[in-house]
Amino acid sequence: MLTKRIIPCLDVKEGRVVKGIQFLNLVDAGDPVELARFYDRAGADELVFLDISASHEGRDTMVEVVERVAAELAIPFTVGGGINKLEDMKRVLRAGADKVSVNTAAILRPELITEGSDYFGAQCIVVAIDAKHDEELGSWRVYTHGGRKPTQWEVTEWAQEAVKRGAGEILLTSMDKDGEKSGFNLALTKAVSEAVTVPVIASGGAGNADHFYDAFTEGKADAGLAASIFHYKETSIGELKSELQKLGVSVR
Amino acid sequence: MIGIIDYGMGNLHSVCSALKRIEQPYILSGNPEELHETDGLLLPGVGSFKDAMNELEETGLIDFIKKETENGKPLMGICLGMQLLFEESTENGLTKGLGLLPGKVDRFSGVTAEGKSYKVPHMGWNNLHFLQKEQPLLKGLDEGYVYFVHSFVVQTDDRNVLAAAAHYEDVEVPAVVGRDHIMGTQFHPEKSSETGMGMLKNFCHFVEEGKQR
C-alpha cells in the first residue's frame, strides 16, 4: 500500500532558505543544501524547493543549488518558482530535480503544462495552486503571482483543467491557512482531491500530527507539505510519523 | 566500471550522482564502443516506451545490448529501463521491447476488480515484499519502502523472474525482476533512500564479482 508522504518545503531566495508567514515577513532559515541533507536523513519522503528569487542572478544561483542538493539527496525533489517555459523546466530537471512545479505561468499559458508533460512525462509536472475562499464565488478562487492576483478560476475547475492538460500532481495551498499552524483547509483539500485523479499535496496550515491526520483522512490528501514547523524544529519528521502511525496512517 | 546507457531519455543526473555517492566509477555514454569496455550496464529511463525503443534503435543500442547480455554482461534496468527488458508494451501503441525477460507491459487499469477506481500513476513510497531473497539486488537487504512513479506495469506469467513485488490496490506490481545477469527495478533506487541505494551497491558488487569469475 502506498504511504502518505510528508514533504518539507523550502522557500529559497537568492540561494538561502526563507519562510514567509502568509507570504510576508521573510526570515532566514538556513542553507538549502544543509537543510536538504538534514531532511533526507530525518525521513522526509520528498522535498519541495520554491525559488522566490526576484532576479536573474537569483535564478542562476538556484540552478547551482539544485545541482548541489541533487548530489546529497536519495529522495525525490521538486523545484518550483520562476518556471515560465519549457526551457526553464529543462534547466532545472537537467540540474537534477525530479519534478518541476508551475503556478502563475500555467494559468497565464496553460499549454505550458502540456508541453512539459509531453516532453518529460506527467509524473514530472506538478501544478501548484494557491487558493483563497471567496464569498462571491461560494468556493475558493485561484490566485497567481505569489497570492497577489485573483484569477477567474474556481479551484476545482482549474485543478481539473490542469490534469486534463497533463499535470501529474497538484500542490494545493490554502492562502487562508498558510502560516497559521491551525490545520490544513480540509474542505478545500477534500474538494480538490475528489475532483482530480492525480495525487494532491495539501499545503498551508500544518501545525501538528493531528492536522496531517485530518488532511489524509477527511481531506483525502495523498501528501502533506509544511515548512516552518520543520525548519524551526517544532516538530521532527520522525515524531510526526510515529504519531501518524499510532493513529493508523500508513507512513514510511 | 559501470556504463550508464545514455540514449537521450530522462534524467540521468540522479543515477550519476547516486553512483558518485557510493564511489562507484562509471561512464555515461551512448556509444556502443565505449560502453563495450565497461563491466556492467545500467539502463535508466523516464518517458514513453515507444520513444525509448525508437531512440535505442536509431543509436544502434538494441543490437549492442542484446549482444553484450548474450555474452554475459550484467544489465540493470531502472523504471522505464526495466520495462524495456520485457517483450512488448501497449504504451502509445504496441511496441516491441528488448525481449530479454518474459512478459509484457500494460497500463494500470485504474479500476479494481470490484469496480473501485484508484489513482494512476502509482506514485509514492510503497513497501516491497521479497519473493526471492537471494536475487543479487536483494542480497543482505531487508524489505523496505521504495519510491515508485509509473503508469505502466509489467505482467508476467513466469514467477521465476519476480524477485520482489509491491501491492497497489489489487495489482501485484513487479518491483524487482531478474534472471541470471539481467535485472531491473520498477522504482527509482537512486531516489529510494537506504533500501534503493543498497540495491545499486548490490548491482555494483555483482558486476565486480562477475569480473573475477
JSON list of N, CA, C and O in Angstrom, two decimals, chain B residues 7 43-45 49 76-86 98 101 105 150 152-154 162 173-178 183-187:
[
{"chain": "B", "resi": 7, "resn": "TYR", "atom": "N", "xyz": [20.74, 7.40, -23.92]},
{"chain": "B", "resi": 7, "resn": "TYR", "atom": "CA", "xyz": [20.09, 7.38, -25.23]},
{"chain": "B", "resi": 7, "resn": "TYR", "atom": "C", "xyz": [19.07, 8.50, -25.33]},
{"chain": "B", "resi": 7, "resn": "TYR", "atom": "O", "xyz": [18.07, 8.41, -26.06]},
{"chain": "B", "resi": 43, "resn": "LEU", "atom": "N", "xyz": [20.64, 0.71, -17.49]},
{"chain": "B", "resi": 43, "resn": "LEU", "atom": "CA", "xyz": [19.72, 1.28, -18.47]},
{"chain": "B", "resi": 43, "resn": "LEU", "atom": "C", "xyz": [18.64, 2.05, -17.73]},
{"chain": "B", "resi": 43, "resn": "LEU", "atom": "O", "xyz": [17.68, 1.47, -17.24]},
{"chain": "B", "resi": 44, "resn": "PRO", "atom": "N", "xyz": [18.81, 3.38, -17.60]},
{"chain": "B", "resi": 44, "resn": "PRO", "atom": "CA", "xyz": [17.79, 4.17, -16.91]},
{"chain": "B", "resi": 44, "resn": "PRO", "atom": "C", "xyz": [16.67, 4.52, -17.89]},
{"chain": "B", "resi": 44, "resn": "PRO", "atom": "O", "xyz": [16.65, 4.00, -19.01]},
{"chain": "B", "resi": 45, "resn": "GLY", "atom": "N", "xyz": [15.84, 5.45, -17.53]},
{"chain": "B", "resi": 45, "resn": "GLY", "atom": "CA", "xyz": [14.82, 5.87, -18.48]},
{"chain": "B", "resi": 45, "resn": "GLY", "atom": "C", "xyz": [13.57, 6.41, -17.82]},
{"chain": "B", "resi": 45, "resn": "GLY", "atom": "O", "xyz": [13.05, 5.83, -16.88]},
{"chain": "B", "resi": 49, "resn": "PHE", "atom": "N", "xyz": [7.69, 4.28, -23.62]},
{"chain": "B", "resi": 49, "resn": "PHE", "atom": "CA", "xyz": [8.31, 3.04, -24.08]},
{"chain": "B", "resi": 49, "resn": "PHE", "atom": "C", "xyz": [8.65, 3.13, -25.57]},
{"chain": "B", "resi": 49, "resn": "PHE", "atom": "O", "xyz": [9.77, 2.81, -26.00]},
{"chain": "B", "resi": 76, "resn": "MET", "atom": "N", "xyz": [21.29, -3.81, -15.66]},
{"chain": "B", "resi": 76, "resn": "MET", "atom": "CA", "xyz": [20.22, -3.44, -14.74]},
{"chain": "B", "resi": 76, "resn": "MET", "atom": "C", "xyz": [19.41, -2.32, -15.36]},
{"chain": "B", "resi": 76, "resn": "MET", "atom": "O", "xyz": [19.94, -1.27, -15.71]},
{"chain": "B", "resi": 77, "resn": "GLY", "atom": "N", "xyz": [18.10, -2.55, -15.48]},
{"chain": "B", "resi": 77, "resn": "GLY", "atom": "CA", "xyz": [17.19, -1.51, -15.98]},
{"chain": "B", "resi": 77, "resn": "GLY", "atom": "C", "xyz": [16.50, -0.82, -14.82]},
{"chain": "B", "resi": 77, "resn": "GLY", "atom": "O", "xyz": [16.17, -1.46, -13.82]},
{"chain": "B", "resi": 78, "resn": "ILE", "atom": "N", "xyz": [16.30, 0.47, -14.95]},
{"chain": "B", "resi": 78, "resn": "ILE", "atom": "CA", "xyz": [15.64, 1.23, -13.90]},
{"chain": "B", "resi": 78, "resn": "ILE", "atom": "C", "xyz": [14.38, 1.90, -14.46]},
{"chain": "B", "resi": 78, "resn": "ILE", "atom": "O", "xyz": [14.46, 2.58, -15.48]},
{"chain": "B", "resi": 79, "resn": "CYS", "atom": "N", "xyz": [13.26, 1.69, -13.79]},
{"chain": "B", "resi": 79, "resn": "CYS", "atom": "CA", "xyz": [11.98, 2.30, -14.14]},
{"chain": "B", "resi": 79, "resn": "CYS", "atom": "C", "xyz": [11.60, 1.94, -15.58]},
{"chain": "B", "resi": 79, "resn": "CYS", "atom": "O", "xyz": [11.45, 0.76, -15.88]},
{"chain": "B", "resi": 80, "resn": "LEU", "atom": "N", "xyz": [11.50, 2.91, -16.49]},
{"chain": "B", "resi": 80, "resn": "LEU", "atom": "CA", "xyz": [11.22, 2.57, -17.89]},
{"chain": "B", "resi": 80, "resn": "LEU", "atom": "C", "xyz": [12.29, 1.59, -18.41]},
{"chain": "B", "resi": 80, "resn": "LEU", "atom": "O", "xyz": [11.98, 0.69, -19.19]},
{"chain": "B", "resi": 81, "resn": "GLY", "atom": "N", "xyz": [13.52, 1.78, -17.96]},
{"chain": "B", "resi": 81, "resn": "GLY", "atom": "CA", "xyz": [14.61, 0.88, -18.36]},
{"chain": "B", "resi": 81, "resn": "GLY", "atom": "C", "xyz": [14.34, -0.57, -18.01]},
{"chain": "B", "resi": 81, "resn": "GLY", "atom": "O", "xyz": [14.72, -1.48, -18.75]},
{"chain": "B", "resi": 82, "resn": "MET", "atom": "N", "xyz": [13.65, -0.79, -16.89]},
{"chain": "B", "resi": 82, "resn": "MET", "atom": "CA", "xyz": [13.28, -2.16, -16.53]},
{"chain": "B", "resi": 82, "resn": "MET", "atom": "C", "xyz": [12.18, -2.67, -17.46]},
{"chain": "B", "resi": 82, "resn": "MET", "atom": "O", "xyz": [12.22, -3.81, -17.93]},
{"chain": "B", "resi": 83, "resn": "GLN", "atom": "N", "xyz": [11.21, -1.81, -17.75]},
{"chain": "B", "resi": 83, "resn": "GLN", "atom": "CA", "xyz": [10.11, -2.24, -18.64]},
{"chain": "B", "resi": 83, "resn": "GLN", "atom": "C", "xyz": [10.65, -2.63, -20.02]},
{"chain": "B", "resi": 83, "resn": "GLN", "atom": "O", "xyz": [10.14, -3.55, -20.65]},
{"chain": "B", "resi": 84, "resn": "LEU", "atom": "N", "xyz": [11.68, -1.92, -20.47]},
{"chain": "B", "resi": 84, "resn": "LEU", "atom": "CA", "xyz": [12.25, -2.19, -21.80]},
{"chain": "B", "resi": 84, "resn": "LEU", "atom": "C", "xyz": [12.84, -3.59, -21.91]},
{"chain": "B", "resi": 84, "resn": "LEU", "atom": "O", "xyz": [12.99, -4.12, -23.01]},
{"chain": "B", "resi": 85, "resn": "LEU", "atom": "N", "xyz": [13.18, -4.19, -20.76]},
{"chain": "B", "resi": 85, "resn": "LEU", "atom": "CA", "xyz": [13.76, -5.54, -20.79]},
{"chain": "B", "resi": 85, "resn": "LEU", "atom": "C", "xyz": [12.75, -6.58, -21.25]},
{"chain": "B", "resi": 85, "resn": "LEU", "atom": "O", "xyz": [13.12, -7.67, -21.67]},
{"chain": "B", "resi": 86, "resn": "PHE", "atom": "N", "xyz": [11.45, -6.26, -21.17]},
{"chain": "B", "resi": 86, "resn": "PHE", "atom": "CA", "xyz": [10.41, -7.25, -21.46]},
{"chain": "B", "resi": 86, "resn": "PHE", "atom": "C", "xyz": [10.06, -7.25, -22.95]},
{"chain": "B", "resi": 86, "resn": "PHE", "atom": "O", "xyz": [10.66, -6.54, -23.75]},
{"chain": "B", "resi": 98, "resn": "LEU", "atom": "N", "xyz": [13.02, -5.15, -25.61]},
{"chain": "B", "resi": 98, "resn": "LEU", "atom": "CA", "xyz": [14.28, -5.86, -25.84]},
{"chain": "B", "resi": 98, "resn": "LEU", "atom": "C", "xyz": [14.08, -7.38, -25.77]},
{"chain": "B", "resi": 98, "resn": "LEU", "atom": "O", "xyz": [14.92, -8.13, -26.29]},
{"chain": "B", "resi": 101, "resn": "LEU", "atom": "N", "xyz": [13.48, -10.54, -20.99]},
{"chain": "B", "resi": 101, "resn": "LEU", "atom": "CA", "xyz": [12.73, -11.21, -19.93]},
{"chain": "B", "resi": 101, "resn": "LEU", "atom": "C", "xyz": [11.31, -11.45, -20.46]},
{"chain": "B", "resi": 101, "resn": "LEU", "atom": "O", "xyz": [10.81, -10.67, -21.27]},
{"chain": "B", "resi": 105, "resn": "VAL", "atom": "N", "xyz": [4.08, -5.21, -20.92]},
{"chain": "B", "resi": 105, "resn": "VAL", "atom": "CA", "xyz": [3.86, -4.02, -20.11]},
{"chain": "B", "resi": 105, "resn": "VAL", "atom": "C", "xyz": [2.54, -3.41, -20.53]},
{"chain": "B", "resi": 105, "resn": "VAL", "atom": "O", "xyz": [2.29, -3.19, -21.72]},
{"chain": "B", "resi": 150, "resn": "HIS", "atom": "N", "xyz": [5.00, 5.46, -11.78]},
{"chain": "B", "resi": 150, "resn": "HIS", "atom": "CA", "xyz": [4.78, 4.85, -13.09]},
{"chain": "B", "resi": 150, "resn": "HIS", "atom": "C", "xyz": [3.30, 4.61, -13.34]},
{"chain": "B", "resi": 150, "resn": "HIS", "atom": "O", "xyz": [2.54, 4.39, -12.40]},
{"chain": "B", "resi": 152, "resn": "PHE", "atom": "N", "xyz": [2.53, 2.46, -16.10]},
{"chain": "B", "resi": 152, "resn": "PHE", "atom": "CA", "xyz": [2.51, 1.16, -16.77]},
{"chain": "B", "resi": 152, "resn": "PHE", "atom": "C", "xyz": [3.19, 0.13, -15.87]},
{"chain": "B", "resi": 152, "resn": "PHE", "atom": "O", "xyz": [4.06, 0.48, -15.07]},
{"chain": "B", "resi": 153, "resn": "VAL", "atom": "N", "xyz": [2.74, -1.10, -16.00]},
{"chain": "B", "resi": 153, "resn": "VAL", "atom": "CA", "xyz": [3.19, -2.13, -15.07]},
{"chain": "B", "resi": 153, "resn": "VAL", "atom": "C", "xyz": [3.46, -3.42, -15.84]},
{"chain": "B", "resi": 153, "resn": "VAL", "atom": "O", "xyz": [2.78, -3.72, -16.83]},
{"chain": "B", "resi": 154, "resn": "VAL", "atom": "N", "xyz": [4.47, -4.15, -15.40]},
{"chain": "B", "resi": 154, "resn": "VAL", "atom": "CA", "xyz": [4.84, -5.40, -16.07]},
{"chain": "B", "resi": 154, "resn": "VAL", "atom": "C", "xyz": [3.87, -6.52, -15.68]},
{"chain": "B", "resi": 154, "resn": "VAL", "atom": "O", "xyz": [3.44, -6.61, -14.53]},
{"chain": "B", "resi": 162, "resn": "LEU", "atom": "N", "xyz": [10.28, -12.86, -10.97]},
{"chain": "B", "resi": 162, "resn": "LEU", "atom": "CA", "xyz": [9.80, -11.91, -9.96]},
{"chain": "B", "resi": 162, "resn": "LEU", "atom": "C", "xyz": [10.59, -12.04, -8.67]},
{"chain": "B", "resi": 162, "resn": "LEU", "atom": "O", "xyz": [10.46, -13.03, -7.96]},
{"chain": "B", "resi": 173, "resn": "VAL", "atom": "N", "xyz": [2.48, -5.48, -8.18]},
{"chain": "B", "resi": 173, "resn": "VAL", "atom": "CA", "xyz": [3.38, -4.74, -9.05]},
{"chain": "B", "resi": 173, "resn": "VAL", "atom": "C", "xyz": [4.77, -5.37, -9.02]},
{"chain": "B", "resi": 173, "resn": "VAL", "atom": "O", "xyz": [5.43, -5.37, -7.98]},
{"chain": "B", "resi": 174, "resn": "PRO", "atom": "N", "xyz": [5.25, -5.92, -10.15]},
{"chain": "B", "resi": 174, "resn": "PRO", "atom": "CA", "xyz": [6.62, -6.43, -10.18]},
{"chain": "B", "resi": 174, "resn": "PRO", "atom": "C", "xyz": [7.59, -5.27, -9.93]},
{"chain": "B", "resi": 174, "resn": "PRO", "atom": "O", "xyz": [7.60, -4.30, -10.69]},
{"chain": "B", "resi": 175, "resn": "ALA", "atom": "N", "xyz": [8.33, -5.35, -8.85]},
{"chain": "B", "resi": 175, "resn": "ALA", "atom": "CA", "xyz": [9.15, -4.22, -8.43]},
{"chain": "B", "resi": 175, "resn": "ALA", "atom": "C", "xyz": [10.63, -4.49, -8.65]},
{"chain": "B", "resi": 175, "resn": "ALA", "atom": "O", "xyz": [11.37, -3.60, -9.05]},
{"chain": "B", "resi": 176, "resn": "VAL", "atom": "N", "xyz": [11.06, -5.73, -8.38]},
{"chain": "B", "resi": 176, "resn": "VAL", "atom": "CA", "xyz": [12.43, -6.14, -8.70]},
{"chain": "B", "resi": 176, "resn": "VAL", "atom": "C", "xyz": [12.30, -7.41, -9.52]},
{"chain": "B", "resi": 176, "resn": "VAL", "atom": "O", "xyz": [11.61, -8.34, -9.12]},
{"chain": "B", "resi": 177, "resn": "VAL", "atom": "N", "xyz": [12.91, -7.40, -10.70]},
{"chain": "B", "resi": 177, "resn": "VAL", "atom": "CA", "xyz": [12.83, -8.57, -11.57]},
{"chain": "B", "resi": 177, "resn": "VAL", "atom": "C", "xyz": [14.25, -9.00, -11.93]},
{"chain": "B", "resi": 177, "resn": "VAL", "atom": "O", "xyz": [15.19, -8.22, -11.80]},
{"chain": "B", "resi": 178, "resn": "GLY", "atom": "N", "xyz": [14.38, -10.22, -12.39]},
{"chain": "B", "resi": 178, "resn": "GLY", "atom": "CA", "xyz": [15.71, -10.63, -12.80]},
{"chain": "B", "resi": 178, "resn": "GLY", "atom": "C", "xyz": [15.78, -12.08, -13.20]},
{"chain": "B", "resi": 178, "resn": "GLY", "atom": "O", "xyz": [14.96, -12.92, -12.78]},
{"chain": "B", "resi": 183, "resn": "MET", "atom": "N", "xyz": [18.63, -7.82, -14.83]},
{"chain": "B", "resi": 183, "resn": "MET", "atom": "CA", "xyz": [17.75, -7.49, -13.70]},
{"chain": "B", "resi": 183, "resn": "MET", "atom": "C", "xyz": [17.26, -6.06, -13.81]},
{"chain": "B", "resi": 183, "resn": "MET", "atom": "O", "xyz": [17.72, -5.28, -14.67]},
{"chain": "B", "resi": 184, "resn": "GLY", "atom": "N", "xyz": [16.33, -5.71, -12.96]},
{"chain": "B", "resi": 184, "resn": "GLY", "atom": "CA", "xyz": [15.82, -4.34, -13.00]},
{"chain": "B", "resi": 184, "resn": "GLY", "atom": "C", "xyz": [14.90, -4.02, -11.85]},
{"chain": "B", "resi": 184, "resn": "GLY", "atom": "O", "xyz": [14.43, -4.92, -11.13]},
{"chain": "B", "resi": 185, "resn": "THR", "atom": "N", "xyz": [14.68, -2.72, -11.66]},
{"chain": "B", "resi": 185, "resn": "THR", "atom": "CA", "xyz": [13.75, -2.26, -10.64]},
{"chain": "B", "resi": 185, "resn": "THR", "atom": "C", "xyz": [12.75, -1.31, -11.27]},
{"chain": "B", "resi": 185, "resn": "THR", "atom": "O", "xyz": [13.12, -0.45, -12.08]},
{"chain": "B", "resi": 186, "resn": "GLN", "atom": "N", "xyz": [11.48, -1.47, -10.93]},
{"chain": "B", "resi": 186, "resn": "GLN", "atom": "CA", "xyz": [10.44, -0.59, -11.44]},
{"chain": "B", "resi": 186, "resn": "GLN", "atom": "C", "xyz": [10.53, 0.79, -10.76]},
{"chain": "B", "resi": 186, "resn": "GLN", "atom": "O", "xyz": [10.25, 1.81, -11.37]},
{"chain": "B", "resi": 187, "resn": "PHE", "atom": "N", "xyz": [10.93, 0.79, -9.52]},
{"chain": "B", "resi": 187, "resn": "PHE", "atom": "CA", "xyz": [11.06, 2.05, -8.78]},
{"chain": "B", "resi": 187, "resn": "PHE", "atom": "C", "xyz": [12.44, 2.65, -9.07]},
{"chain": "B", "resi": 187, "resn": "PHE", "atom": "O", "xyz": [13.27, 2.06, -9.76]}
]
